[in-house]
Amino acid sequence: MTKSNRSKGIDYWLPKLVLSPTIAITTVFIYGFIFLTAALSVTDEPLMTIFSLTNPNIDFTFDFVGLDHYVKLFENDRWNGALLNLGIFGVLFIGICMIVGLIFAILLDQNIRAEGALRTIYLYPMALSFIVTGTVWKWILNPTVGIEKFMQDIGFTSFTFDWIVDPQMAIYTVVIAGIWQSSGFVMAIFLAGLRGIDTSIIKAAQLDGASLFSVYTRIIIPSMRPVFFSAFVMLAHIAIKSFDLIMALTGGGPGNATDVPAIFMYQFSFTRSQYDMGATSAMIMLMGVAAILIPYLYSELRGEKQ
Amino acid sequence: MAGLIIDNVQKSFGQTHILKGIDLEIPDGEFVILVGPSGCGKSTLLNCIAGLEEVTSGRILMGDTDMTHAAPKDRDIAMVFQSYALYPNMNVRKNIAFGLEIRKMPKAEIDEIVNNVAKLLQIENLLDRKPSQLSGGQRQRVAMGRSLARQPEVFLFDEPLSNLDAKLRVEMRTEIKKLHQRLGTTIVYVTHDQIEAMTLADRIAVMKAGHVQQFGTPQQVYDDPANMFVAGFMGSPSMNFLRVEVGQNGDDYHVLIASEGHTYQLPCPKAQGDLSGYVGKDVILGIRPEQLTHVMPHVEEGEFVTKVPVKIEVTEPTGADTLVLTRINDEECECRVHPAEAGQPGEMMDILFNMDKAVFFDIETEDRI
């Protein structure tokens, strides 16, 4: 009796015991700091005052300033440039990744030979970190060592490809590297979606007289709407959070030409020590991700209930 | 409308030969059922007729036109699939209209056809629903509606009823038969369910391992099977096969069976096969359970009827009849008796062996004698 009681006790307490450090750490270091960041974005208190626990005269009175920092942020040209860059990068990155991924997935779905090998090749960039991708593409795109030099060396002396040092074009090099990294992943998602479609639907459409093109455009792709939605959400939050790829590829430059909100936030917080601006921009990014993820999670969870 | 001629069609996937020379001639308006066990090639043959699979050799003709290499859309064929294959992103109306839209039919004409088809199949109230909102039987109707809308020369059905529950299956079966009587279009229908085959078909093609074993009316296939496979496949409960020795009395032949230590002579009608070459040898006697009944006076007087006392091993009541399992020549043998006449397991019971429709097979070749 005692023994069974004790083992019941362990069964009951062990999961809670194992999970509690994680919960505690998550609560403090993720949700706690989200809260502090939010607080920082609406108050006028230097960060160090809040954290200096050794200071006996901690002043817990915050000067509440409302949305002043937000107004200031949106009056900042560099922030608006970063937002514009995010817009260009986000739209092109998500759009082209989906198109390329879908085309590859449809091609791979035609019962071709060596499909497994090709799938692996397309998926491999995903195994690299964005830092590696950024560094590799920095070399490839560098006019003095990369593609431009190669083309000139083999005889095309007038060939130029210097987008990475051109402030007007540098953001598009980020798009290229991002697509290279992520389109294989999108392809895998779409391929899984295509495999879920009953082959007799395709046969039925063929008998109905539809060409292979209209089978895909009128039946298969429209019925993969949930897959598109999942791919969009995953790509969108990669885009909003994009930091490491750009740091490795261009460092935000030339000048501020490839600045995005994440780099803006990092530089204002940690190199300029303007914590209020950093926290405010971080909150805007959080809201952006939430605006995409919350409807997604809502629809997913509702789907599970049904 | 058009008939269908399948001329020595063969189909191989690499080294695997699925169809090994199929010949079928289907007149205009006939309802033909391809039946056979899994893997016999019946669905492959249907896909070849539809043009979804290219034949390896042979010809397929519709009417007088050689369609062997025509694309599926040029064959004027409609097909109903086992999984229904409705387009999941379109509502019922669009599903039915899709084939017509692809063929660039005017909008007003499409609407008229869709409404007629919906009325015919009683799915008018479902037209604005998505396939995911329909039950299995409703999906089945929509799938049929989609193929009806195009008014094709030939309908193909690929096990259309096997995803439905038993009651619905019987209902839809009747409905398909009514539909055929009304439209008179050539239908080729694949099933593994021999009851479906018997009830629906004008003619049945029994297939096994890439060959057509027999092609005939349901009654021919049932009463006059070409070989042991056809005899065993058609009919439920299936035909009893007993290994028996053939004997001769003057001009008449009989076979010998043993039950509970006694031997009985069963006289054989000459019309059921020439046993002259088999006297003193063993053959396989094929006799259906309904030829083995309890004692009924008007049957007992028949020329080829013998009363045999048997020991009951198992009884299986089915309601209308009770199936009595017994042992003849040391082989299991099923008899179909009236429930009130069936005894208890372990008891003895008199069974009438009616040889009027008995069939005989060669032991080596398993073909009919």
mmCIF file of N, CA, C and O in Angstrom, chain A residues 219-258:
data_model
loop_
_atom_site.group_PDB
_atom_site.id
_atom_site.type_symbol
_atom_site.label_atom_id
_atom_site.label_comp_id
_atom_site.label_asym_id
_atom_site.label_seq_id
_atom_site.Cartn_x
_atom_site.Cartn_y
_atom_site.Cartn_z
ATOM 1 N N ILE A 219 -7.514 22.902 -59.844
ATOM 2 C CA ILE A 219 -7.946 21.949 -58.820
ATOM 3 C C ILE A 219 -6.903 21.789 -57.720
ATOM 4 O O ILE A 219 -7.183 22.014 -56.549
ATOM 5 N N ILE A 220 -5.691 21.415 -58.098
ATOM 6 C CA ILE A 220 -4.739 21.018 -57.062
ATOM 7 C C ILE A 220 -4.279 22.214 -56.236
ATOM 8 O O ILE A 220 -4.357 22.194 -55.002
ATOM 9 N N ILE A 221 -3.835 23.269 -56.905
ATOM 10 C CA ILE A 221 -3.326 24.404 -56.145
ATOM 11 C C ILE A 221 -4.428 25.053 -55.297
ATOM 12 O O ILE A 221 -4.204 25.310 -54.115
ATOM 13 N N PRO A 222 -5.642 25.260 -55.852
ATOM 14 C CA PRO A 222 -6.688 25.813 -54.983
ATOM 15 C C PRO A 222 -7.008 24.932 -53.778
ATOM 16 O O PRO A 222 -7.359 25.446 -52.715
ATOM 17 N N SER A 223 -6.871 23.606 -53.929
ATOM 18 C CA SER A 223 -7.229 22.774 -52.777
ATOM 19 C C SER A 223 -6.076 22.662 -51.788
ATOM 20 O O SER A 223 -6.205 22.013 -50.764
ATOM 21 N N MET A 224 -4.949 23.316 -52.095
ATOM 22 C CA MET A 224 -3.824 23.303 -51.136
ATOM 23 C C MET A 224 -3.774 24.588 -50.318
ATOM 24 O O MET A 224 -2.720 24.950 -49.808
ATOM 25 N N ARG A 225 -4.885 25.304 -50.208
ATOM 26 C CA ARG A 225 -4.876 26.578 -49.493
ATOM 27 C C ARG A 225 -4.257 26.513 -48.098
ATOM 28 O O ARG A 225 -3.457 27.362 -47.744
ATOM 29 N N PRO A 226 -4.593 25.500 -47.297
ATOM 30 C CA PRO A 226 -3.987 25.447 -45.959
ATOM 31 C C PRO A 226 -2.466 25.344 -46.010
ATOM 32 O O PRO A 226 -1.778 25.894 -45.148
ATOM 33 N N VAL A 227 -1.959 24.630 -47.027
ATOM 34 C CA VAL A 227 -0.511 24.479 -47.148
ATOM 35 C C VAL A 227 0.125 25.838 -47.466
ATOM 36 O O VAL A 227 1.158 26.199 -46.903
ATOM 37 N N PHE A 228 -0.521 26.594 -48.359
ATOM 38 C CA PHE A 228 -0.015 27.929 -48.665
ATOM 39 C C PHE A 228 0.025 28.796 -47.414
ATOM 40 O O PHE A 228 0.976 29.532 -47.174
ATOM 41 N N PHE A 229 -1.016 28.687 -46.633
ATOM 42 C CA PHE A 229 -1.119 29.487 -45.424
ATOM 43 C C PHE A 229 0.026 29.144 -44.464
ATOM 44 O O PHE A 229 0.717 30.041 -43.953
ATOM 45 N N SER A 230 0.270 27.844 -44.260
ATOM 46 C CA SER A 230 1.364 27.434 -43.369
ATOM 47 C C SER A 230 2.693 27.958 -43.892
ATOM 48 O O SER A 230 3.501 28.514 -43.123
ATOM 49 N N ALA A 231 2.945 27.797 -45.179
ATOM 50 C CA ALA A 231 4.213 28.236 -45.754
ATOM 51 C C ALA A 231 4.361 29.742 -45.590
ATOM 52 O O ALA A 231 5.431 30.236 -45.217
ATOM 53 N N PHE A 232 3.269 30.477 -45.822
ATOM 54 C CA PHE A 232 3.322 31.933 -45.686
ATOM 55 C C PHE A 232 3.682 32.335 -44.260
ATOM 56 O O PHE A 232 4.553 33.167 -44.040
ATOM 57 N N VAL A 233 3.050 31.707 -43.291
ATOM 58 C CA VAL A 233 3.306 32.082 -41.898
ATOM 59 C C VAL A 233 4.760 31.814 -41.532
ATOM 60 O O VAL A 233 5.432 32.652 -40.926
ATOM 61 N N MET A 234 5.261 30.640 -41.952
ATOM 62 C CA MET A 234 6.646 30.312 -41.590
ATOM 63 C C MET A 234 7.621 31.281 -42.245
ATOM 64 O O MET A 234 8.564 31.752 -41.601
ATOM 65 N N LEU A 235 7.382 31.599 -43.518
ATOM 66 C CA LEU A 235 8.291 32.515 -44.206
ATOM 67 C C LEU A 235 8.165 33.922 -43.636
ATOM 68 O O LEU A 235 9.163 34.643 -43.481
ATOM 69 N N ALA A 236 6.952 34.336 -43.291
ATOM 70 C CA ALA A 236 6.742 35.708 -42.818
ATOM 71 C C ALA A 236 7.484 35.937 -41.519
ATOM 72 O O ALA A 236 8.109 36.984 -41.326
ATOM 73 N N HIS A 237 7.449 34.979 -40.616
ATOM 74 C CA HIS A 237 8.134 35.267 -39.367
ATOM 75 C C HIS A 237 9.645 35.155 -39.512
ATOM 76 O O HIS A 237 10.389 35.851 -38.833
ATOM 77 N N ILE A 238 10.102 34.323 -40.464
ATOM 78 C CA ILE A 238 11.542 34.342 -40.772
ATOM 79 C C ILE A 238 11.927 35.732 -41.278
ATOM 80 O O ILE A 238 12.938 36.309 -40.871
ATOM 81 N N ALA A 239 11.087 36.292 -42.152
ATOM 82 C CA ALA A 239 11.399 37.596 -42.740
ATOM 83 C C ALA A 239 11.439 38.687 -41.673
ATOM 84 O O ALA A 239 12.378 39.492 -41.633
ATOM 85 N N ILE A 240 10.439 38.719 -40.815
ATOM 86 C CA ILE A 240 10.391 39.795 -39.814
ATOM 87 C C ILE A 240 11.567 39.694 -38.843
ATOM 88 O O ILE A 240 12.149 40.698 -38.440
ATOM 89 N N LYS A 241 11.928 38.472 -38.501
ATOM 90 C CA LYS A 241 13.009 38.303 -37.535
ATOM 91 C C LYS A 241 14.387 38.332 -38.186
ATOM 92 O O LYS A 241 15.397 38.233 -37.483
ATOM 93 N N SER A 242 14.445 38.440 -39.513
ATOM 94 C CA SER A 242 15.731 38.260 -40.203
ATOM 95 C C SER A 242 16.784 39.231 -39.661
ATOM 96 O O SER A 242 16.578 40.435 -39.619
ATOM 97 N N PHE A 243 17.887 38.679 -39.240
ATOM 98 C CA PHE A 243 18.940 39.454 -38.609
ATOM 99 C C PHE A 243 20.293 38.866 -38.988
ATOM 100 O O PHE A 243 21.126 39.520 -39.603
ATOM 101 N N ASP A 244 20.451 37.573 -38.675
ATOM 102 C CA ASP A 244 21.749 36.926 -38.873
ATOM 103 C C ASP A 244 22.189 36.913 -40.329
ATOM 104 O O ASP A 244 23.342 37.194 -40.642
ATOM 105 N N LEU A 245 21.232 36.626 -41.246
ATOM 106 C CA LEU A 245 21.577 36.585 -42.668
ATOM 107 C C LEU A 245 22.130 37.940 -43.111
ATOM 108 O O LEU A 245 23.180 38.016 -43.771
ATOM 109 N N ILE A 246 21.428 39.014 -42.739
ATOM 110 C CA ILE A 246 21.826 40.343 -43.192
ATOM 111 C C ILE A 246 23.128 40.767 -42.503
ATOM 112 O O ILE A 246 24.020 41.357 -43.136
ATOM 113 N N MET A 247 23.270 40.445 -41.212
ATOM 114 C CA MET A 247 24.513 40.787 -40.508
ATOM 115 C C MET A 247 25.702 40.135 -41.204
ATOM 116 O O MET A 247 26.746 40.749 -41.396
ATOM 117 N N ALA A 248 25.542 38.850 -41.588
ATOM 118 C CA ALA A 248 26.662 38.153 -42.211
ATOM 119 C C ALA A 248 26.889 38.622 -43.643
ATOM 120 O O ALA A 248 28.030 38.729 -44.099
ATOM 121 N N LEU A 249 25.804 38.933 -44.355
ATOM 122 C CA LEU A 249 25.926 39.241 -45.774
ATOM 123 C C LEU A 249 26.390 40.678 -46.007
ATOM 124 O O LEU A 249 27.367 40.917 -46.720
ATOM 125 N N THR A 250 25.701 41.635 -45.408
ATOM 126 C CA THR A 250 26.025 43.042 -45.678
ATOM 127 C C THR A 250 26.299 43.840 -44.422
ATOM 128 O O THR A 250 26.729 44.995 -44.505
ATOM 129 N N GLY A 251 25.997 43.290 -43.247
ATOM 130 C CA GLY A 251 26.142 44.045 -42.003
ATOM 131 C C GLY A 251 25.210 45.244 -41.949
ATOM 132 O O GLY A 251 25.440 46.201 -41.199
ATOM 133 N N GLY A 252 24.167 45.218 -42.756
ATOM 134 C CA GLY A 252 23.220 46.337 -42.785
ATOM 135 C C GLY A 252 23.593 47.392 -43.812
ATOM 136 O O GLY A 252 22.830 48.297 -44.084
ATOM 137 N N GLY A 253 24.760 47.239 -44.393
ATOM 138 C CA GLY A 253 25.254 48.253 -45.311
ATOM 139 C C GLY A 253 24.996 47.908 -46.747
ATOM 140 O O GLY A 253 24.256 46.964 -47.008
ATOM 141 N N PRO A 254 25.588 48.549 -47.733
ATOM 142 C CA PRO A 254 26.468 49.720 -47.515
ATOM 143 C C PRO A 254 25.696 50.896 -46.901
ATOM 144 O O PRO A 254 24.567 51.132 -47.299
ATOM 145 N N GLY A 255 26.334 51.575 -45.999
ATOM 146 C CA GLY A 255 25.651 52.613 -45.220
ATOM 147 C C GLY A 255 24.569 51.944 -44.395
ATOM 148 O O GLY A 255 24.832 50.978 -43.687
ATOM 149 N N ASN A 256 23.336 52.442 -44.550
ATOM 150 C CA ASN A 256 22.203 51.776 -43.910
ATOM 151 C C ASN A 256 21.305 51.130 -44.952
ATOM 152 O O ASN A 256 20.123 50.926 -44.712
ATOM 153 N N ALA A 257 21.879 50.799 -46.127
ATOM 154 C CA ALA A 257 21.050 50.417 -47.269
ATOM 155 C C ALA A 257 20.274 49.131 -47.034
ATOM 156 O O ALA A 257 19.225 48.934 -47.633
ATOM 157 N N THR A 258 20.773 48.228 -46.188
ATOM 158 C CA THR A 258 20.053 46.981 -45.955
ATOM 159 C C THR A 258 19.596 46.852 -44.508
ATOM 160 O O THR A 258 19.429 45.751 -44.000
#
